[in-house]
PDB file of C-alpha atoms and ligand atoms in Angstrom:
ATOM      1  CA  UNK A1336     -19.666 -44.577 -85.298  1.00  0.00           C
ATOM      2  CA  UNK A1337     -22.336 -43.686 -87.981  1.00  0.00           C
ATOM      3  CA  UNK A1338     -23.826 -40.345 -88.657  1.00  0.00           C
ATOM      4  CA  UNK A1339     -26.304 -39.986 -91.143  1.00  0.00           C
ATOM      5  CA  UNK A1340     -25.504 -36.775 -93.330  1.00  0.00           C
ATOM      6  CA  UNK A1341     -27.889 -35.509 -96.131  1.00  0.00           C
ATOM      7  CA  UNK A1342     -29.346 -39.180 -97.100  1.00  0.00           C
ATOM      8  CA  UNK A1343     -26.479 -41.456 -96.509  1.00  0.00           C
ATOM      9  CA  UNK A1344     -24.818 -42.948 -93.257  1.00  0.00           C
ATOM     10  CA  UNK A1345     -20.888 -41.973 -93.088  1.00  0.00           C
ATOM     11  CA  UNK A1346     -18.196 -43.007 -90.578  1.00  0.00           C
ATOM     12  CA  UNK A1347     -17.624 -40.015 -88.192  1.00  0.00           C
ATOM     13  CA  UNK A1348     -14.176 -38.870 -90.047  1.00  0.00           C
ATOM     14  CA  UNK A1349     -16.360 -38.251 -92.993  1.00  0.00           C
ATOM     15  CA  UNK A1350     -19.182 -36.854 -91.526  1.00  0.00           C
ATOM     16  CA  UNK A1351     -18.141 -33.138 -92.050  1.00  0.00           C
ATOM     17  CA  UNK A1352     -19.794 -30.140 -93.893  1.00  0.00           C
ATOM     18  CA  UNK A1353     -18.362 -27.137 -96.007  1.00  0.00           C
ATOM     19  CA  UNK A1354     -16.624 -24.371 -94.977  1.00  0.00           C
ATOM     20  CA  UNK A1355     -18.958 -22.266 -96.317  1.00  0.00           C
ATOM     21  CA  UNK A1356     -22.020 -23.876 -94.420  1.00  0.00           C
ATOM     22  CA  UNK A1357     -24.086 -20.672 -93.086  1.00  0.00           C
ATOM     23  CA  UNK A1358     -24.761 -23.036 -89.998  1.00  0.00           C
ATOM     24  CA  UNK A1359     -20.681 -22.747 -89.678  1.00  0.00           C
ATOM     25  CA  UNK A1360     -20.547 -19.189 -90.549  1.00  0.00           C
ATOM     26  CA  UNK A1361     -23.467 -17.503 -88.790  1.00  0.00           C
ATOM     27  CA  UNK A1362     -25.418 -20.183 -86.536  1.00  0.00           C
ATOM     28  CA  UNK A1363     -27.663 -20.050 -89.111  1.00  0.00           C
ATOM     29  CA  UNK A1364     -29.772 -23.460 -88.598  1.00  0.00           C
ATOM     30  CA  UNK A1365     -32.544 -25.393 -86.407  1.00  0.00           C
ATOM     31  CA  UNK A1366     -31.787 -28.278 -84.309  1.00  0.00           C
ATOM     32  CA  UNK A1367     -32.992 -31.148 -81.673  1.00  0.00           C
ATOM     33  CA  UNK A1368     -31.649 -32.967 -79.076  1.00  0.00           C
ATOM     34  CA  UNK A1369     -33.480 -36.596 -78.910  1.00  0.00           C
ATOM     35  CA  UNK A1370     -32.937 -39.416 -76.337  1.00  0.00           C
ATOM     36  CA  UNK A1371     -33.056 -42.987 -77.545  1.00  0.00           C
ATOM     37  CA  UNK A1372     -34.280 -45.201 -74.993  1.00  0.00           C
ATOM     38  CA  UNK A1373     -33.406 -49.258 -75.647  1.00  0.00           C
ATOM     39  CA  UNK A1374     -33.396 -48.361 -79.421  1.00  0.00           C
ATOM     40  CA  UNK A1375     -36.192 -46.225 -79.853  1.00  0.00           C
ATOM     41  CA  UNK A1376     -36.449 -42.511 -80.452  1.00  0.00           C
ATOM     42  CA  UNK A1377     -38.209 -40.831 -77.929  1.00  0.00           C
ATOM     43  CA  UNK A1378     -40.760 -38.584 -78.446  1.00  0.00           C
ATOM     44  CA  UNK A1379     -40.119 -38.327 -82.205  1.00  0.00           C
ATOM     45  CA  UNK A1380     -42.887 -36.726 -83.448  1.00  0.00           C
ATOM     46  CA  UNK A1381     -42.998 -33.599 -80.840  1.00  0.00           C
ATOM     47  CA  UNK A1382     -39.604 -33.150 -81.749  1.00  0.00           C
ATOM     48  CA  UNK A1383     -39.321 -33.944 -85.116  1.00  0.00           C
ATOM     49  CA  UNK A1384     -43.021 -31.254 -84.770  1.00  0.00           C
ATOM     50  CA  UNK A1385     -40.613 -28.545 -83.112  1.00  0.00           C
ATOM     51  CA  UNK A1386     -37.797 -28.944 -85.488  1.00  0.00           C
ATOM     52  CA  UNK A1387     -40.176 -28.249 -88.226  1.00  0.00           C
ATOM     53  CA  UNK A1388     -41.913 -24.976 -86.429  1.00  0.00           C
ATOM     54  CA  UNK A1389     -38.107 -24.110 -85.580  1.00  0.00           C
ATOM     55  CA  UNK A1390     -37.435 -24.148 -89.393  1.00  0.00           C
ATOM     56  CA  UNK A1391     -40.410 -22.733 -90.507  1.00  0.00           C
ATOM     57  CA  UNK A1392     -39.677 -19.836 -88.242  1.00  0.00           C
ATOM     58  CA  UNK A1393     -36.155 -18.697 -90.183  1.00  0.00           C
ATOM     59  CA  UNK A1394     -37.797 -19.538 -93.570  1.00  0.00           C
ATOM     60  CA  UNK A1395     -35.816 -22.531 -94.051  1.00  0.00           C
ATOM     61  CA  UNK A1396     -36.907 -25.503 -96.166  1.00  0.00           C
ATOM     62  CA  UNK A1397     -36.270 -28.729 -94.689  1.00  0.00           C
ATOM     63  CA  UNK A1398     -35.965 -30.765 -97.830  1.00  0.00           C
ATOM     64  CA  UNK A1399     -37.524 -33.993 -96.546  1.00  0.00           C
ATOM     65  CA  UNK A1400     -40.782 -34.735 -95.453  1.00  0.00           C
ATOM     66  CA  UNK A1401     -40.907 -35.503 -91.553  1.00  0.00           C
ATOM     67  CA  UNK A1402     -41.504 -39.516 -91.801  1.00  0.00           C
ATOM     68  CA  UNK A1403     -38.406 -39.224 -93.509  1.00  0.00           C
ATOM     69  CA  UNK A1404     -36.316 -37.971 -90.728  1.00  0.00           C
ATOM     70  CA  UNK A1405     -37.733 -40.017 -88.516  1.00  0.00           C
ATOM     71  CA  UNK A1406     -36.713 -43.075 -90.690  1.00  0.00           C
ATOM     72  CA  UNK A1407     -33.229 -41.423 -90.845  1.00  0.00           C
ATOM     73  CA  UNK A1408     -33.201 -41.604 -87.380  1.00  0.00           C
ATOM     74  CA  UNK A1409     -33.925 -45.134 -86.898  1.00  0.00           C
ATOM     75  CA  UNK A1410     -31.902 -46.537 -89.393  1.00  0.00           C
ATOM     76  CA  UNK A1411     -28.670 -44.138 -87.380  1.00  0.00           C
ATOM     77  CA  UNK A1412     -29.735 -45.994 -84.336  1.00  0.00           C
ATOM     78  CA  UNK A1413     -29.250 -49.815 -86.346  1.00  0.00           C
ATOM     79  CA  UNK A1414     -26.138 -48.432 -87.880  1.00  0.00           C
ATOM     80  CA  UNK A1415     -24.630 -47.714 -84.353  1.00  0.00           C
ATOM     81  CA  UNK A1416     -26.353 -50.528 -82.618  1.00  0.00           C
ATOM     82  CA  UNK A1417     -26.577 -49.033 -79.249  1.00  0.00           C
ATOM     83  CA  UNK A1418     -29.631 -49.133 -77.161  1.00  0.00           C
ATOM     84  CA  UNK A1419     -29.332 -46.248 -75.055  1.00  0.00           C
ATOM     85  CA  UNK A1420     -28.270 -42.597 -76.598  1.00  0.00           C
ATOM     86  CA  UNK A1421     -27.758 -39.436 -78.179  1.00  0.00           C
ATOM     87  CA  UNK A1422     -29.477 -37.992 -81.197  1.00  0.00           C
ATOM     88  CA  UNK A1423     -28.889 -34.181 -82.845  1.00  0.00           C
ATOM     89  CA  UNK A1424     -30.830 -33.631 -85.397  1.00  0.00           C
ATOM     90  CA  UNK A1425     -28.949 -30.257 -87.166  1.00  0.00           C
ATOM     91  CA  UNK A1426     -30.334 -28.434 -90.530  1.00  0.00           C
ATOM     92  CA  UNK A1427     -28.358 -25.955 -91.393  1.00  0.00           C
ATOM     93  CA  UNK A1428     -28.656 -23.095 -94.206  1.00  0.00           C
ATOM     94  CA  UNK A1429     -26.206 -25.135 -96.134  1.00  0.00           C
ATOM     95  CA  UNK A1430     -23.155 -23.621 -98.656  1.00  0.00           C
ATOM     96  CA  UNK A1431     -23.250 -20.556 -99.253  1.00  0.00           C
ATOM     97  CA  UNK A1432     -21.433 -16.878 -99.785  1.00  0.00           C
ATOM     98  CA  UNK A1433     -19.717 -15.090 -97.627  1.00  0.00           C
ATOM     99  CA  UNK A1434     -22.081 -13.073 -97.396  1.00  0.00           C
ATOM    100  CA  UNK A1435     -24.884 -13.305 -94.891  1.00  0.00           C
ATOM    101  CA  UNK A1436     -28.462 -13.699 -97.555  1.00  0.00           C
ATOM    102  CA  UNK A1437     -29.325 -17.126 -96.642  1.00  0.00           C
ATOM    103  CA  UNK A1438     -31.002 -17.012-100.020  1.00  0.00           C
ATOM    104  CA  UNK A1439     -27.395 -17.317-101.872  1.00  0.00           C
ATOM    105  CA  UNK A1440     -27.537 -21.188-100.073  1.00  0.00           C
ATOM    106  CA  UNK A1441     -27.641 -23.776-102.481  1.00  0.00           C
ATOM    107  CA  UNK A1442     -29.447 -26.666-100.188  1.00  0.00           C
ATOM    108  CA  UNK A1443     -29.813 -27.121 -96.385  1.00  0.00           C
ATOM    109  CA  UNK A1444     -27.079 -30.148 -94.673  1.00  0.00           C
ATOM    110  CA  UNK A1445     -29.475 -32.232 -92.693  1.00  0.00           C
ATOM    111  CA  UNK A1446     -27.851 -34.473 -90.263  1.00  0.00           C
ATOM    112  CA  UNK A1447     -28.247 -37.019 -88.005  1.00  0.00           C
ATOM    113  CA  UNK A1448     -25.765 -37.060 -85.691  1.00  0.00           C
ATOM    114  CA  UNK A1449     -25.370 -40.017 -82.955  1.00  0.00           C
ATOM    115  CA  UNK A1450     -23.802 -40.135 -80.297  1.00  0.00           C
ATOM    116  CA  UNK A1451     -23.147 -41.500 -76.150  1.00  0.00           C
ATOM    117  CA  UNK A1452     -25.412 -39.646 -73.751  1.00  0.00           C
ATOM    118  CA  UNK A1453     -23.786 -37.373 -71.482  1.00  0.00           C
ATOM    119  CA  UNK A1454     -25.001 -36.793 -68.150  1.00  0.00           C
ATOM    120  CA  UNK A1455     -25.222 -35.569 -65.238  1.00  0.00           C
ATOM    121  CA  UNK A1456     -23.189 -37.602 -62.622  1.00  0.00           C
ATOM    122  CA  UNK A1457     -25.536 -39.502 -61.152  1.00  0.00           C
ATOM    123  CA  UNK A1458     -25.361 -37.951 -57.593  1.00  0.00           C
ATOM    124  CA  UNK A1459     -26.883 -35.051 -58.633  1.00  0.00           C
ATOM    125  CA  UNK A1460     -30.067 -36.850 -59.127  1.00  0.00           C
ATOM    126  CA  UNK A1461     -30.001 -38.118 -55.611  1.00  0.00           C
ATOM    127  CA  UNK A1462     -28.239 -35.176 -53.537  1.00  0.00           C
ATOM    128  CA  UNK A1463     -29.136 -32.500 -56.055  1.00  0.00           C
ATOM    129  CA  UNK A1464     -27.193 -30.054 -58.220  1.00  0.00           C
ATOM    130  CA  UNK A1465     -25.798 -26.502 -57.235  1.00  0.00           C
ATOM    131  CA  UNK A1466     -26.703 -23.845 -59.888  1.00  0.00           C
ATOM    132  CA  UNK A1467     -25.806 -20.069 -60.214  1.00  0.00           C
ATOM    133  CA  UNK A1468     -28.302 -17.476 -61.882  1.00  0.00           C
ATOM    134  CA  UNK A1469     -25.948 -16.217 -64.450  1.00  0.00           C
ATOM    135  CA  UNK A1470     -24.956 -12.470 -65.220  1.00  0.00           C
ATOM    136  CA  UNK A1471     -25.849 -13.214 -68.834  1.00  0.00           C
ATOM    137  CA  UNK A1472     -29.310 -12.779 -69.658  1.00  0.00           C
ATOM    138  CA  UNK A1473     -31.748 -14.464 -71.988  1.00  0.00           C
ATOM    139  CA  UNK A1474     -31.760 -13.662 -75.391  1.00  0.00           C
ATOM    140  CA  UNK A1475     -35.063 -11.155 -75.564  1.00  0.00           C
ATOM    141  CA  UNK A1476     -38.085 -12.711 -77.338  1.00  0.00           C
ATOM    142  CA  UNK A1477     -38.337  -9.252 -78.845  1.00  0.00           C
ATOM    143  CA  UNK A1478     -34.723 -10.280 -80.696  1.00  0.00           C
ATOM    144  CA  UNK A1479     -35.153 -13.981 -81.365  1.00  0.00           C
ATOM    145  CA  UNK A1480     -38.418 -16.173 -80.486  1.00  0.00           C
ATOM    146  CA  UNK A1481     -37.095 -18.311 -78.199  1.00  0.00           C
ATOM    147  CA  UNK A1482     -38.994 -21.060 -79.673  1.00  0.00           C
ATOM    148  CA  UNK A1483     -36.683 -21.177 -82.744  1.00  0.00           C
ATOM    149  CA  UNK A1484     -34.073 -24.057 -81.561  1.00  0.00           C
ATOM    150  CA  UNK A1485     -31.819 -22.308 -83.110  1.00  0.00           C
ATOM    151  CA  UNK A1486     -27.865 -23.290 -83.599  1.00  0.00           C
ATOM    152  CA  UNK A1487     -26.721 -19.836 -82.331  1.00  0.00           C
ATOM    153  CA  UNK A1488     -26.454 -20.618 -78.622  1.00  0.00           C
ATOM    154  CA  UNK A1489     -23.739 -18.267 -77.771  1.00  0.00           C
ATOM    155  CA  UNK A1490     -25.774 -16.741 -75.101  1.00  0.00           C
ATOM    156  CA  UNK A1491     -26.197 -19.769 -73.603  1.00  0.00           C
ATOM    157  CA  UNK A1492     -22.454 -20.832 -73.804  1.00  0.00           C
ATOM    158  CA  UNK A1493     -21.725 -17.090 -72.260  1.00  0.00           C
ATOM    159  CA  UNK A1494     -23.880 -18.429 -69.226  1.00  0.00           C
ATOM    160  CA  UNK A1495     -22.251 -21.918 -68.855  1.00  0.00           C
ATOM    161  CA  UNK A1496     -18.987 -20.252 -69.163  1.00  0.00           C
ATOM    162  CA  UNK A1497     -20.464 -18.142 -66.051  1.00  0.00           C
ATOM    163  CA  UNK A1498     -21.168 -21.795 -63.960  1.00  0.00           C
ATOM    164  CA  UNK A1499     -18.311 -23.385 -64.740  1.00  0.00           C
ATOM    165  CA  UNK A1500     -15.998 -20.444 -63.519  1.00  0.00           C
ATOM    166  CA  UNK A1501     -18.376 -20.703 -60.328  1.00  0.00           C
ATOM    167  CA  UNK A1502     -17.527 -24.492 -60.305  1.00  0.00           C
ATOM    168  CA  UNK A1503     -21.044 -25.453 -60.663  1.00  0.00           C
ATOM    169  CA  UNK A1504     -22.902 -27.684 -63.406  1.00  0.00           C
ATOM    170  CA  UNK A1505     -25.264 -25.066 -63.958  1.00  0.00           C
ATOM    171  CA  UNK A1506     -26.525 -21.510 -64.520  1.00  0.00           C
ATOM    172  CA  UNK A1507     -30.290 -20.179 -64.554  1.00  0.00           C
ATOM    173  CA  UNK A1508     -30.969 -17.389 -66.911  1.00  0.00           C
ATOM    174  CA  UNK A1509     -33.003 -14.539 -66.172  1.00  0.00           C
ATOM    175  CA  UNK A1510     -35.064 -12.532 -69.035  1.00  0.00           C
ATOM    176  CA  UNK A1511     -34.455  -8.713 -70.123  1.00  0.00           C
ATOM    177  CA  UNK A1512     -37.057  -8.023 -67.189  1.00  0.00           C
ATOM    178  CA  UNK A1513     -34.962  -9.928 -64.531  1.00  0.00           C
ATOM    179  CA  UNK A1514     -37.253 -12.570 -63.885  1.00  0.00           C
ATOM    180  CA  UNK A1515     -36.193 -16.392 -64.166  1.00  0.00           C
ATOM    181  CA  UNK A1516     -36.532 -17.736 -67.797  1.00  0.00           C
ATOM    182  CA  UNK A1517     -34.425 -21.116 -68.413  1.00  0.00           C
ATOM    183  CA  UNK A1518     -31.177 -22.367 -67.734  1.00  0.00           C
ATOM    184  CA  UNK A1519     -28.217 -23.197 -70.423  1.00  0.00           C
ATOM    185  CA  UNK A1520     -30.009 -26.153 -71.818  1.00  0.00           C
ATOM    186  CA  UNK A1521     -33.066 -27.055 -69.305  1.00  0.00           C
ATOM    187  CA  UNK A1522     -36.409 -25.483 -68.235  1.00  0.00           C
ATOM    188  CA  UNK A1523     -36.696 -24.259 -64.747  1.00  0.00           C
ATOM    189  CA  UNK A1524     -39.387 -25.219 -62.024  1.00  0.00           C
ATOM    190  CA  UNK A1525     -39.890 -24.373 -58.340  1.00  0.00           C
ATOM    191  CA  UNK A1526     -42.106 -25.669 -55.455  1.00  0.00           C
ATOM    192  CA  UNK A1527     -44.071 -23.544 -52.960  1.00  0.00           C
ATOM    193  CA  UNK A1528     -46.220 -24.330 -50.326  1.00  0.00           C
ATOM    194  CA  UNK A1529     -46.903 -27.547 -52.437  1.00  0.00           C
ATOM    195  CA  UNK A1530     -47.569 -25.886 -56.146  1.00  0.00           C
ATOM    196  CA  UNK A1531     -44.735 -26.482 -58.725  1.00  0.00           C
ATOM    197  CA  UNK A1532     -44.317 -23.358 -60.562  1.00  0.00           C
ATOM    198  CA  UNK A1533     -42.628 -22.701 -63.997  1.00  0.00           C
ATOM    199  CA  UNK A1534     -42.132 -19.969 -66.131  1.00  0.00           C
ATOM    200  CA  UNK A1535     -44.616 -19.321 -68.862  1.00  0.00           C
ATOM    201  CA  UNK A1536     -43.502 -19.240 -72.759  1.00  0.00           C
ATOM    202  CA  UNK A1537     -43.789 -15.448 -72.405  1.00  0.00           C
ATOM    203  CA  UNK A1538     -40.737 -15.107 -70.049  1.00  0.00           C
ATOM    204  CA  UNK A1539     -38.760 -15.627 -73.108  1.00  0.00           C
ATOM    205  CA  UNK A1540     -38.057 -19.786 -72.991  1.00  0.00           C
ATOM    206  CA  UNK A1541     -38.245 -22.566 -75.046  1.00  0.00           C
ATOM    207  CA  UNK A1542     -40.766 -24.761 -73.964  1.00  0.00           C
ATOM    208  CA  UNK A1543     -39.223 -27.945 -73.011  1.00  0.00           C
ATOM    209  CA  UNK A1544     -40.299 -31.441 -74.434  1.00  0.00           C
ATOM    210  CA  UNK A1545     -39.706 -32.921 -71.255  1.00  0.00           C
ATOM    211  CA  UNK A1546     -41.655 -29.991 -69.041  1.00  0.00           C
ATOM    212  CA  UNK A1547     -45.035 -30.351 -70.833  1.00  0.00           C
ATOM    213  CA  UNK A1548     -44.456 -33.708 -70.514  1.00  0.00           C
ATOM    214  CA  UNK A1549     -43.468 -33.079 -66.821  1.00  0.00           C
ATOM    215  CA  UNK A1550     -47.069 -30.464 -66.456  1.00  0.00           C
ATOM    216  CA  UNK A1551     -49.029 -33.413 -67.475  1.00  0.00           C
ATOM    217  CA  UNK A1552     -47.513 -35.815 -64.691  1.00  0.00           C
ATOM    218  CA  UNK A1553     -47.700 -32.956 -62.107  1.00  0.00           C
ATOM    219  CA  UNK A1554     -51.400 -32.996 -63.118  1.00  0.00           C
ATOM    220  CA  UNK A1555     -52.043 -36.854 -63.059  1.00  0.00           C
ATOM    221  CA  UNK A1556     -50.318 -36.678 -59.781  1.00  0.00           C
ATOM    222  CA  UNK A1557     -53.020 -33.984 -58.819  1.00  0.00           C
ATOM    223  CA  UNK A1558     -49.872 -31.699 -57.493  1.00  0.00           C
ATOM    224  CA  UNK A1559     -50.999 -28.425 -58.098  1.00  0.00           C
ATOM    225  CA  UNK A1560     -49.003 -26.261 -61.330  1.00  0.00           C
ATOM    226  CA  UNK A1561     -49.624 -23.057 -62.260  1.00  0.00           C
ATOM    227  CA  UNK A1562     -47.187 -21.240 -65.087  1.00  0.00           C
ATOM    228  CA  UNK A1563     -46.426 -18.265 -64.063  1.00  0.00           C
ATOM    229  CA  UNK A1564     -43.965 -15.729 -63.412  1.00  0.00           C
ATOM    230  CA  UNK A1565     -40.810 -16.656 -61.252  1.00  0.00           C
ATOM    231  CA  UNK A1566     -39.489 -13.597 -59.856  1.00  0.00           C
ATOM    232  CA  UNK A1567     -35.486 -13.626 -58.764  1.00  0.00           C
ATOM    233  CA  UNK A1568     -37.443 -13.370 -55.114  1.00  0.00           C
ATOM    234  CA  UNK A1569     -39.330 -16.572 -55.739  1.00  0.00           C
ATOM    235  CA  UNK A1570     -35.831 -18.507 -56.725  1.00  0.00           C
ATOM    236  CA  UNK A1571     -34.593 -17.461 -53.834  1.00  0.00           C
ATOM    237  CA  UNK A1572     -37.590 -18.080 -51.504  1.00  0.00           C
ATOM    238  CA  UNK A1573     -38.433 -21.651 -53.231  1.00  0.00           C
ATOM    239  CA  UNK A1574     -38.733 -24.883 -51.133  1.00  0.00           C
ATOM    240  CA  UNK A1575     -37.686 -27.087 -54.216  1.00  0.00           C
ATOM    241  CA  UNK A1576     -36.180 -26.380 -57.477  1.00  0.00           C
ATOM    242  CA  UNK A1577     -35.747 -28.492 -60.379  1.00  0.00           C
ATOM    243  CA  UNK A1578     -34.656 -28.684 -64.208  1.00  0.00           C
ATOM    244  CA  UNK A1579     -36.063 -30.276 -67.147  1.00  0.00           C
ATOM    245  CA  UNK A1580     -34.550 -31.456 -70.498  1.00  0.00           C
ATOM    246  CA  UNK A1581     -34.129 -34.553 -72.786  1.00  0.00           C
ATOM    247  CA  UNK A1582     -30.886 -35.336 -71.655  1.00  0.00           C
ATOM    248  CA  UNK A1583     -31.055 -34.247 -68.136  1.00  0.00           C
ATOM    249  CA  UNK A1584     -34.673 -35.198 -67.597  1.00  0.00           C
ATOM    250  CA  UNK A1585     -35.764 -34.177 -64.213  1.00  0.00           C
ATOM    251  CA  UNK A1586     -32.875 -33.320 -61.857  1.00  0.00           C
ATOM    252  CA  UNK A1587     -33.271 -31.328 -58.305  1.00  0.00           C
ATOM    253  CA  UNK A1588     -31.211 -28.773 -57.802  1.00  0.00           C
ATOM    254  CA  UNK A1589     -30.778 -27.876 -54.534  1.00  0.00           C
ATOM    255  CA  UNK A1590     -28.283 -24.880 -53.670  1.00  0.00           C
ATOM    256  CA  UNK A1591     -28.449 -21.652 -55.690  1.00  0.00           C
ATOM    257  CA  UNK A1592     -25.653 -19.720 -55.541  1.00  0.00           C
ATOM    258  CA  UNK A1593     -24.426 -19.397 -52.102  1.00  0.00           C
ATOM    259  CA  UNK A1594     -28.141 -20.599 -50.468  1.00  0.00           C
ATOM    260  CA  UNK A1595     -29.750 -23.846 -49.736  1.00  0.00           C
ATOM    261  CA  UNK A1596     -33.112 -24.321 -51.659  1.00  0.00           C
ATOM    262  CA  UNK A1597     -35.198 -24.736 -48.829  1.00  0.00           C
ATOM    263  CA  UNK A1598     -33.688 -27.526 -46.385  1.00  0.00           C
ATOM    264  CA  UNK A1599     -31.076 -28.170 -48.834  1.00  0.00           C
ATOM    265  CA  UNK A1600     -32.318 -31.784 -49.409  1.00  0.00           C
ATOM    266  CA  UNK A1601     -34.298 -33.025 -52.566  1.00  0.00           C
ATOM    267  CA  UNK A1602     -37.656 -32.356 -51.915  1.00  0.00           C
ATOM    268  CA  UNK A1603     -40.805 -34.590 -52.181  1.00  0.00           C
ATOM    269  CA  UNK A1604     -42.686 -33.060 -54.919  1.00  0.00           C
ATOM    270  CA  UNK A1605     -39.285 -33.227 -57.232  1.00  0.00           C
ATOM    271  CA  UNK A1606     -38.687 -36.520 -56.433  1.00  0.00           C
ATOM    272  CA  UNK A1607     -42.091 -37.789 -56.822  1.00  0.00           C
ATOM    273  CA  UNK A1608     -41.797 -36.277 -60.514  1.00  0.00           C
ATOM    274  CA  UNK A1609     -38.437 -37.614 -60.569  1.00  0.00           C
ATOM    275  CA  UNK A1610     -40.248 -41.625 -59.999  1.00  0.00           C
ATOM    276  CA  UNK A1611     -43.002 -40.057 -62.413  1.00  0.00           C
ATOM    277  CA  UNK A1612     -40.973 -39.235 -65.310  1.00  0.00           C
ATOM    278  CA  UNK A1613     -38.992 -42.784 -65.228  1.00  0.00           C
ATOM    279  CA  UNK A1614     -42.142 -44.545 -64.854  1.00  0.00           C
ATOM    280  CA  UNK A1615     -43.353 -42.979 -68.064  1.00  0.00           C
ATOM    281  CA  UNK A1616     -40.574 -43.620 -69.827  1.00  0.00           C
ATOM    282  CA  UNK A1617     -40.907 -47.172 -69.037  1.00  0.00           C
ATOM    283  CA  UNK A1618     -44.516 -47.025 -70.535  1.00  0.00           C
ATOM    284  CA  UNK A1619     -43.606 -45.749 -73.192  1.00  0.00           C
ATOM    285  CA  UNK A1620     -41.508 -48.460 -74.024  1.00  0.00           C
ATOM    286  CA  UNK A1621     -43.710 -50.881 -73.554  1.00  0.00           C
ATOM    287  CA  UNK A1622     -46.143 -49.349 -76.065  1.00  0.00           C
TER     288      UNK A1622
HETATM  289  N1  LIG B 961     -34.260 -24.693 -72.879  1.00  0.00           N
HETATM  290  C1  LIG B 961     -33.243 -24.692 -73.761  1.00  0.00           C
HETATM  291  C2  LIG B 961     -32.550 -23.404 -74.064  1.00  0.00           C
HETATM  292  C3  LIG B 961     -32.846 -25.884 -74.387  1.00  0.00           C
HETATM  293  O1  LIG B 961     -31.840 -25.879 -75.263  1.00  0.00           O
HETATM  294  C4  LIG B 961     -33.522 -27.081 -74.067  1.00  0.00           C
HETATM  295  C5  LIG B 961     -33.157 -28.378 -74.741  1.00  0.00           C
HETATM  296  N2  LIG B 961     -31.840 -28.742 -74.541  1.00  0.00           N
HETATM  297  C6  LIG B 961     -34.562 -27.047 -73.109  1.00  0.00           C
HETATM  298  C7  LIG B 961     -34.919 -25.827 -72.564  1.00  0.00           C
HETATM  299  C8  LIG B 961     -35.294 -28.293 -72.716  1.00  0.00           C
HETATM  300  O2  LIG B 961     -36.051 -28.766 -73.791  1.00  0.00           O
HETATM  301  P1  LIG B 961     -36.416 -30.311 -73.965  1.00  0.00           P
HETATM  302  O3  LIG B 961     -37.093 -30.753 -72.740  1.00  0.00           O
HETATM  303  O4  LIG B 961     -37.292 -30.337 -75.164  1.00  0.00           O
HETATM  304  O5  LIG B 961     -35.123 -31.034 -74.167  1.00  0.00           O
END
């Protein structure tokens, strides 16, 4: 396996960084999570967009243009010669002091990394997932904006760590003013009475690649979407629930802790977006 690593492709055993990395030592770095589709990179520019506005965000310099990156990423995806897969793109501070000024960091480590794509088993796509709502709450937008994709997801881990314990896949976060915000690694939608419903970028949550583009279906399909905000009553009162993400792209979930989501089946409105999203996939590969 081949990871590209500031300008050059190394096998995996070589593919490390310093021990002095601030990305190692404080989380101090952007990232992205990118699907490749039968070779191609998907969505490139919104994410390779996001990354940058990520960056931006904690005054860090990413030290090549974006076309760049985006070449780095395609020539990874030749080096591993796999058609379906994995991409983080990292940038971290780079080495630096022990001490925490990111300004004592000589030059950011940008890296490619490539890997399988994990997923969910694939029953949960047809039967649906069970989720808690964890204890942990979201990071406050008032601390962090949550639409730096930042490498310190130890709030997030603290939630997982929550689902697996519960023996579930899952765990939906709720914000500092207990409404629903995201789970670990997805965004969060519901249905009722036929309108999907998702949490705004003001409930504290990064907005999801895959749920604008999942807005824009809902809209072509003419299902009514509003964003707006999910109370913990709404979860629990919601006829359909779903989650969005690159690598999970839309999957139903359909118990929340110990209660059915509505009649405990995959509704129609997920599962029409479900057909929706694949389909435009598929487009986009013929493009
Ligand atoms: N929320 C969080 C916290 C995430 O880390 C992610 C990405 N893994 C998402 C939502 C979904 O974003 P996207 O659809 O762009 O993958």
């Amino acid at each position: 396996m081949k990871i590209w690593l500031n300008g050059r492709l190394v096998d995996r055993a070589h593919a490390v960084v310093n021990v002095f990395d601030h990305g190692l030592l404080y989380g101090d770095g952007v990232f992205e999570g990118i699907r490749v589709y039968n070779g191609r990179v998907f969505h490139s520019q919104a994410h390779l967009d996001r990354l940058y506005v990520s960056a931006k965000q904690i005054r860090l310099a990413i030290p090549y243009p974006k076309q760049e990156l985006h070449e780095a990423m395609v020539e990874t995806i030749k080096a591993n010669n796999a058609a379906y897969a994995y991409i983080r793109l990292v940038v971290t501070r780079g080495e630096g002091t022990l001490g925490l000024s990111p300004f004592k960091c000589s030059k950011p480590s940008v890296i490619v990394i490539y890997d399988d794509i994990q997923l969910y088993p694939k029953e949960m796509y047809t039967d649906g997932m069970a989720v808690i709502v964890a204890k942990t709450i979201r990071t406050s937008a008032r601390m962090v904006d949550p639409s730096v994709k930042s490498l310190n997801y130890l709030n997030n881990i603290l939630a997982k760590i929550e689902s697996v314990d519960a023996g579930v896949s899952e765990a939906i976060m709720l914000n500092e003013h207990g409404d629903v915000a995201e789970a670990t690694g997805d965004n969060v939608f519901i249905v009722k009475n036929g309108t999907v419903i998702t949490p705004p970028p003001s409930a504290g949550i990064l907005v999801g690649i895959t749920r604008s583009i999942v807005i824009e279906l809902s809209k072509k399909l003419g299902i009514p979407l509003k964003e707006s905000t999910v109370t913990r009553q709404d979860l629990n009162e919601a006829d359909e629930c779903f989650l969005t993400g690159t690598a999970a792209e839309v999957c139903p979930v359909t118990r929340i802790d110990d209660a059915l989501v509505g009649n405990g089946k995959v509704g129609d409105i997920t599962r029409r977006l479900i057909k929706a999203y694949r389909e435009f996939i598929d487009a986009d590969l013929r493009e």
